[in-house]
mmCIF file of C-alpha atoms in Angstrom:
data_model
loop_
_atom_site.group_PDB
_atom_site.id
_atom_site.type_symbol
_atom_site.label_atom_id
_atom_site.label_comp_id
_atom_site.label_asym_id
_atom_site.label_seq_id
_atom_site.Cartn_x
_atom_site.Cartn_y
_atom_site.Cartn_z
ATOM 1 C CA MET A 181 -22.771 13.763 16.561
ATOM 2 C CA ILE A 182 -21.856 12.479 13.074
ATOM 3 C CA THR A 183 -18.138 12.442 12.362
ATOM 4 C CA GLN A 184 -17.212 14.028 9.043
ATOM 5 C CA PRO A 185 -15.644 11.605 6.502
ATOM 6 C CA PHE A 186 -12.505 13.742 6.102
ATOM 7 C CA VAL A 187 -11.830 13.399 9.854
ATOM 8 C CA ILE A 188 -11.967 9.598 9.618
ATOM 9 C CA PHE A 189 -9.681 9.551 6.568
ATOM 10 C CA SER A 190 -7.273 11.948 8.292
ATOM 11 C CA LEU A 191 -7.058 9.668 11.337
ATOM 12 C CA ILE A 192 -6.415 6.630 9.131
ATOM 13 C CA ALA A 193 -3.692 8.606 7.338
ATOM 14 C CA ALA A 194 -2.034 9.622 10.611
ATOM 15 C CA LEU A 195 -2.036 6.039 11.925
ATOM 16 C CA SER A 196 -0.724 4.611 8.635
ATOM 17 C CA PHE A 197 2.065 7.169 8.294
ATOM 18 C CA GLY A 198 3.040 6.527 11.909
ATOM 19 C CA LEU A 199 3.356 2.776 11.279
ATOM 20 C CA SER A 200 5.334 3.493 8.123
ATOM 21 C CA GLN A 201 7.829 5.651 10.022
ATOM 22 C CA ILE A 202 8.239 2.950 12.670
ATOM 23 C CA ALA A 203 9.099 0.458 9.907
ATOM 24 C CA ASN A 204 11.638 2.892 8.440
ATOM 25 C CA LYS A 205 13.185 3.523 11.846
ATOM 26 C CA PHE A 206 13.443 -0.235 12.430
ATOM 27 C CA SER A 207 15.344 -0.541 9.157
ATOM 28 C CA SER A 208 17.728 2.263 10.085
ATOM 29 C CA LYS A 209 18.479 0.620 13.406
ATOM 30 C CA HIS A 210 18.640 -3.064 12.486
ATOM 31 C CA THR A 211 19.012 -3.739 8.753
ATOM 32 C CA ILE A 212 20.516 -0.829 6.751
ATOM 33 C CA SER A 213 23.272 1.350 8.196
ATOM 34 C CA ASP A 214 23.648 3.837 5.320
ATOM 35 C CA PRO A 215 20.924 6.529 5.084
ATOM 36 C CA TRP A 216 21.346 6.902 1.305
ATOM 37 C CA ILE A 217 20.816 3.196 0.750
ATOM 38 C CA LEU A 218 17.803 3.317 3.059
ATOM 39 C CA LEU A 219 16.383 6.238 1.080
ATOM 40 C CA PHE A 220 16.946 4.342 -2.177
ATOM 41 C CA TYR A 221 15.044 1.240 -1.097
ATOM 42 C CA GLN A 222 12.435 3.195 0.828
ATOM 43 C CA GLU A 223 11.423 4.874 -2.426
ATOM 44 C CA LEU A 224 11.635 1.699 -4.540
ATOM 45 C CA CYS A 225 9.615 -0.355 -2.036
ATOM 46 C CA PHE A 226 6.786 2.145 -2.399
ATOM 47 C CA LEU A 227 6.497 1.610 -6.180
ATOM 48 C CA PRO A 228 4.802 -1.829 -6.237
ATOM 49 C CA PHE A 229 1.947 -0.505 -4.123
ATOM 50 C CA LEU A 230 1.727 2.690 -6.172
ATOM 51 C CA PHE A 231 0.816 0.708 -9.293
ATOM 52 C CA ILE A 232 -2.313 -0.536 -7.543
ATOM 53 C CA TYR A 233 -3.891 2.883 -8.191
ATOM 54 C CA PRO A 234 -4.368 2.506 -11.992
ATOM 55 C CA ILE A 235 -5.858 -0.953 -11.398
ATOM 56 C CA LEU A 236 -8.416 0.072 -8.779
ATOM 57 C CA PHE A 237 -9.079 3.737 -9.531
ATOM 58 C CA LYS A 238 -9.459 6.135 -12.416
ATOM 59 C CA VAL A 239 -5.983 7.449 -13.218
ATOM 60 C CA GLY A 240 -5.384 9.614 -16.279
ATOM 61 C CA PHE A 241 -2.519 11.716 -17.544
ATOM 62 C CA PRO A 242 -2.568 15.248 -16.086
ATOM 63 C CA ARG A 243 -2.971 17.769 -18.903
ATOM 64 C CA ASP A 244 -3.632 20.716 -16.606
ATOM 65 C CA GLY A 245 -1.850 21.315 -13.322
ATOM 66 C CA ILE A 246 1.213 19.250 -14.217
ATOM 67 C CA GLU A 247 3.433 21.972 -12.743
ATOM 68 C CA TYR A 248 1.898 21.241 -9.331
ATOM 69 C CA VAL A 249 2.617 17.530 -9.785
ATOM 70 C CA LEU A 250 6.288 18.363 -10.446
ATOM 71 C CA LEU A 251 6.533 20.771 -7.520
ATOM 72 C CA TYR A 252 4.875 18.225 -5.247
ATOM 73 C CA ALA A 253 7.317 15.505 -6.352
ATOM 74 C CA VAL A 254 10.405 17.677 -5.765
ATOM 75 C CA ALA A 255 9.223 18.915 -2.352
ATOM 76 C CA PHE A 256 8.165 15.448 -1.208
ATOM 77 C CA PHE A 257 11.381 13.721 -2.319
ATOM 78 C CA THR A 258 13.568 16.438 -0.797
ATOM 79 C CA GLY A 259 11.614 16.111 2.438
ATOM 80 C CA ASN A 260 12.267 12.367 2.403
ATOM 81 C CA ILE A 261 16.007 13.057 2.183
ATOM 82 C CA PHE A 262 15.863 15.138 5.356
ATOM 83 C CA PHE A 263 13.672 12.544 7.096
ATOM 84 C CA THR A 264 15.992 9.676 6.224
ATOM 85 C CA ARG A 265 18.964 11.570 7.644
ATOM 86 C CA ALA A 266 16.980 12.478 10.766
ATOM 87 C CA ILE A 267 15.943 8.932 11.726
ATOM 88 C CA TYR A 268 19.607 7.995 12.099
ATOM 89 C CA LYS A 269 20.028 10.772 14.665
ATOM 90 C CA LEU A 270 16.734 10.702 16.606
ATOM 91 C CA ASP A 271 14.555 8.132 18.353
ATOM 92 C CA ILE A 272 11.078 7.594 16.947
ATOM 93 C CA SER A 273 9.659 9.024 20.202
ATOM 94 C CA SER A 274 11.423 12.307 19.409
ATOM 95 C CA ILE A 275 10.323 12.318 15.758
ATOM 96 C CA ALA A 276 6.626 11.496 16.178
ATOM 97 C CA PRO A 277 5.499 14.763 17.858
ATOM 98 C CA PHE A 278 6.895 16.781 14.956
ATOM 99 C CA PHE A 279 4.262 15.346 12.624
ATOM 100 C CA GLN A 280 1.813 17.539 14.534
ATOM 101 C CA LEU A 281 3.990 20.472 13.460
ATOM 102 C CA GLN A 282 3.348 19.518 9.821
ATOM 103 C CA THR A 283 -0.397 19.772 10.453
ATOM 104 C CA ALA A 284 0.117 23.251 11.854
ATOM 105 C CA LEU A 285 2.282 24.288 8.901
ATOM 106 C CA ILE A 286 -0.313 23.022 6.413
ATOM 107 C CA ALA A 287 -2.998 25.083 8.144
ATOM 108 C CA ILE A 288 -0.824 28.213 8.014
ATOM 109 C CA MET A 289 0.153 27.683 4.360
ATOM 110 C CA ALA A 290 -3.441 26.907 3.384
ATOM 111 C CA PHE A 291 -4.486 30.211 4.979
ATOM 112 C CA ILE A 292 -1.821 32.125 3.021
ATOM 113 C CA PHE A 293 -1.778 30.392 -0.362
ATOM 114 C CA LEU A 294 -5.106 28.586 -0.744
ATOM 115 C CA LYS A 295 -7.130 31.331 0.994
ATOM 116 C CA GLU A 296 -8.748 28.726 3.217
ATOM 117 C CA ARG A 297 -10.267 29.982 6.445
ATOM 118 C CA PHE A 298 -10.846 27.939 9.581
ATOM 119 C CA PRO A 299 -12.698 28.570 12.866
ATOM 120 C CA VAL A 300 -10.742 30.582 15.413
ATOM 121 C CA ASN A 301 -10.328 27.588 17.726
ATOM 122 C CA ASN A 302 -8.446 25.760 14.936
ATOM 123 C CA TYR A 303 -5.745 28.411 15.031
ATOM 124 C CA LEU A 304 -5.523 27.948 18.787
ATOM 125 C CA TYR A 305 -4.795 24.268 18.130
ATOM 126 C CA VAL A 306 -2.135 25.286 15.593
ATOM 127 C CA THR A 307 -0.428 27.461 18.210
ATOM 128 C CA ILE A 308 -0.519 24.617 20.722
ATOM 129 C CA MET A 309 1.039 22.243 18.155
ATOM 130 C CA ILE A 310 3.917 24.633 17.486
ATOM 131 C CA ILE A 311 4.572 25.203 21.199
ATOM 132 C CA GLY A 312 4.310 21.457 21.797
ATOM 133 C CA SER A 313 6.935 20.685 19.149
ATOM 134 C CA ILE A 314 9.322 23.055 20.936
ATOM 135 C CA LEU A 315 8.649 21.539 24.356
ATOM 136 C CA VAL A 316 9.212 17.922 23.278
ATOM 137 C CA ALA A 317 12.577 18.889 21.792
ATOM 138 C CA ILE A 318 13.876 20.615 24.927
ATOM 139 C CA ASP A 319 16.122 18.311 26.947
ATOM 140 C CA GLU A 320 16.006 17.593 30.682
ATOM 141 C CA LYS A 321 18.162 20.673 31.333
ATOM 142 C CA MET A 322 15.387 22.808 29.819
ATOM 143 C CA SER A 323 17.843 24.199 27.269
ATOM 144 C CA ILE A 324 16.310 25.787 24.168
ATOM 145 C CA LYS A 325 19.587 24.952 22.400
ATOM 146 C CA SER A 326 18.405 21.340 22.183
ATOM 147 C CA TYR A 327 15.779 22.529 19.681
ATOM 148 C CA PHE A 328 18.608 23.393 17.297
ATOM 149 C CA LYS A 329 20.381 20.035 17.286
ATOM 150 C CA ILE A 330 21.025 18.730 13.787
ATOM 151 C CA GLY A 331 18.509 15.887 14.093
ATOM 152 C CA ILE A 332 15.736 18.260 15.174
ATOM 153 C CA LEU A 333 16.565 20.722 12.404
ATOM 154 C CA LEU A 334 16.489 17.908 9.838
ATOM 155 C CA ILE A 335 13.037 16.760 10.918
ATOM 156 C CA ILE A 336 11.742 20.354 10.931
ATOM 157 C CA MET A 337 12.994 20.813 7.353
ATOM 158 C CA GLN A 338 11.232 17.583 6.394
ATOM 159 C CA GLN A 339 7.985 18.838 7.920
ATOM 160 C CA ILE A 340 8.242 22.171 6.085
ATOM 161 C CA LEU A 341 8.883 20.458 2.742
ATOM 162 C CA HIS A 342 6.128 17.883 3.180
ATOM 163 C CA ALA A 343 3.697 20.605 4.262
ATOM 164 C CA SER A 344 4.671 22.509 1.097
ATOM 165 C CA SER A 345 4.045 19.383 -0.992
ATOM 166 C CA ASN A 346 0.542 19.198 0.457
ATOM 167 C CA ILE A 347 -0.100 22.795 -0.560
ATOM 168 C CA PHE A 348 1.003 22.006 -4.131
ATOM 169 C CA ALA A 349 -1.361 19.047 -3.945
ATOM 170 C CA GLY A 350 -4.154 21.404 -2.913
ATOM 171 C CA PHE A 351 -3.631 23.400 -6.100
ATOM 172 C CA GLY A 352 -3.258 20.269 -8.213
ATOM 173 C CA LEU A 353 -6.452 18.674 -6.937
ATOM 174 C CA LYS A 354 -8.394 21.559 -8.452
ATOM 175 C CA GLU A 355 -7.266 20.292 -11.872
ATOM 176 C CA MET A 356 -7.471 16.470 -11.501
ATOM 177 C CA ASN A 357 -8.777 13.719 -9.227
ATOM 178 C CA GLN A 358 -6.777 12.610 -6.207
ATOM 179 C CA PHE A 359 -5.642 9.298 -7.675
ATOM 180 C CA THR A 360 -4.255 10.855 -10.839
ATOM 181 C CA PHE A 361 -2.337 13.407 -8.805
ATOM 182 C CA LEU A 362 -1.150 10.865 -6.265
ATOM 183 C CA PHE A 363 -0.001 8.334 -8.849
ATOM 184 C CA TRP A 364 2.028 10.717 -11.005
ATOM 185 C CA GLY A 365 3.311 12.840 -8.130
ATOM 186 C CA ASP A 366 4.549 9.891 -6.082
ATOM 187 C CA LEU A 367 5.859 8.084 -9.174
ATOM 188 C CA LEU A 368 8.031 11.066 -10.118
ATOM 189 C CA SER A 369 9.114 11.510 -6.507
ATOM 190 C CA ALA A 370 10.155 7.867 -6.163
ATOM 191 C CA LEU A 371 12.015 7.787 -9.487
ATOM 192 C CA MET A 372 14.133 10.778 -8.432
ATOM 193 C CA VAL A 373 16.019 8.424 -6.130
ATOM 194 C CA LEU A 374 17.618 6.780 -9.185
ATOM 195 C CA ILE A 375 20.012 9.732 -9.351
ATOM 196 C CA LEU A 376 21.876 8.062 -6.470
ATOM 197 C CA ILE A 377 23.072 5.207 -8.719
ATOM 198 C CA PRO A 378 25.536 7.267 -10.841
ATOM 199 C CA MET A 379 26.497 9.276 -7.750
ATOM 200 C CA MET A 380 27.387 6.294 -5.541
ATOM 201 C CA GLY A 381 27.816 3.365 -7.952
ATOM 202 C CA ILE A 382 25.384 0.478 -8.287
ATOM 203 C CA SER A 383 27.572 -1.880 -6.244
ATOM 204 C CA LYS A 384 26.781 0.162 -3.117
ATOM 205 C CA PHE A 385 23.122 -0.851 -3.325
ATOM 206 C CA LYS A 386 23.537 -4.599 -3.010
ATOM 207 C CA VAL A 387 21.321 -5.833 -0.169
ATOM 208 C CA ASN A 388 19.405 -9.030 0.566
ATOM 209 C CA PHE A 389 15.626 -9.317 0.753
ATOM 210 C CA THR A 390 15.613 -9.610 4.545
ATOM 211 C CA GLN A 391 17.136 -6.145 4.816
ATOM 212 C CA ILE A 392 14.342 -4.478 2.848
ATOM 213 C CA LYS A 393 11.350 -6.388 4.241
ATOM 214 C CA PRO A 394 10.587 -3.670 6.831
ATOM 215 C CA LEU A 395 10.669 -1.080 4.038
ATOM 216 C CA LEU A 396 8.075 -3.054 2.073
ATOM 217 C CA ILE A 397 5.839 -2.959 5.136
ATOM 218 C CA GLY A 398 6.522 0.770 5.372
ATOM 219 C CA GLY A 399 5.687 1.168 1.681
ATOM 220 C CA PHE A 400 2.335 -0.524 2.206
ATOM 221 C CA PHE A 401 1.394 1.747 5.105
ATOM 222 C CA SER A 402 2.633 4.810 3.198
ATOM 223 C CA THR A 403 0.272 3.883 0.363
ATOM 224 C CA VAL A 404 -2.658 3.534 2.753
ATOM 225 C CA GLY A 405 -1.713 6.817 4.429
ATOM 226 C CA ALA A 406 -1.356 8.759 1.174
ATOM 227 C CA THR A 407 -4.641 7.375 -0.190
ATOM 228 C CA SER A 408 -6.465 8.316 2.998
ATOM 229 C CA LEU A 409 -4.865 11.775 3.156
ATOM 230 C CA PHE A 410 -5.745 12.712 -0.408
ATOM 231 C CA THR A 411 -9.259 11.328 0.012
ATOM 232 C CA ALA A 412 -9.574 13.563 3.070
ATOM 233 C CA PHE A 413 -8.523 16.541 0.892
ATOM 234 C CA GLN A 414 -11.231 15.710 -1.647
ATOM 235 C CA THR A 415 -14.006 15.154 0.914
ATOM 236 C CA ASN A 416 -13.235 18.226 3.028
#
């Protein structure tokens, strides 16, 4: 049986995003104690890799569909805020299963908004993913209340927002190629973090290079993951 290209790209994306989140969690635990400062450098460390796109691929300025680029950027950045807060409250082993929930949410939103239809067994998988996310959040006392802890709620909000950003991407990719959308969408999303400077004062963001090295590694894997994910969208 020949594996479809979009499946391969999706698997590469999942692996890359997983490694990126591990790098971010390492930073939260060992190098940067303030979630806002982590968010700031997480976004900035992504930018050097983002500028590889215009060098290697065809990237233009979006004349049509720019509203989807803006919506994507806002949803993605807001989701990153929730994620950054969550990793200070949860172990990576508790966070990882919820990325399956995002896959389920994308499938549901694609059905509603993009009018995409999948085989019946795909919706069975979606149901299993949702049930699974509930089960991994329940503590050893089998209390459903553990699903509503602040850390769990934060990661669920992140998954909803990032799933929404992927739906906006689905609309945007009908108007432009994946690299144009990815470059401008992620550039706008990353630059939104600059609003933290007047809010907190620039002196708060003084760190040494050692502290942000894990975030640079995370930025690299995020770039690989995003490239693979959007390529999967285009080849599906």
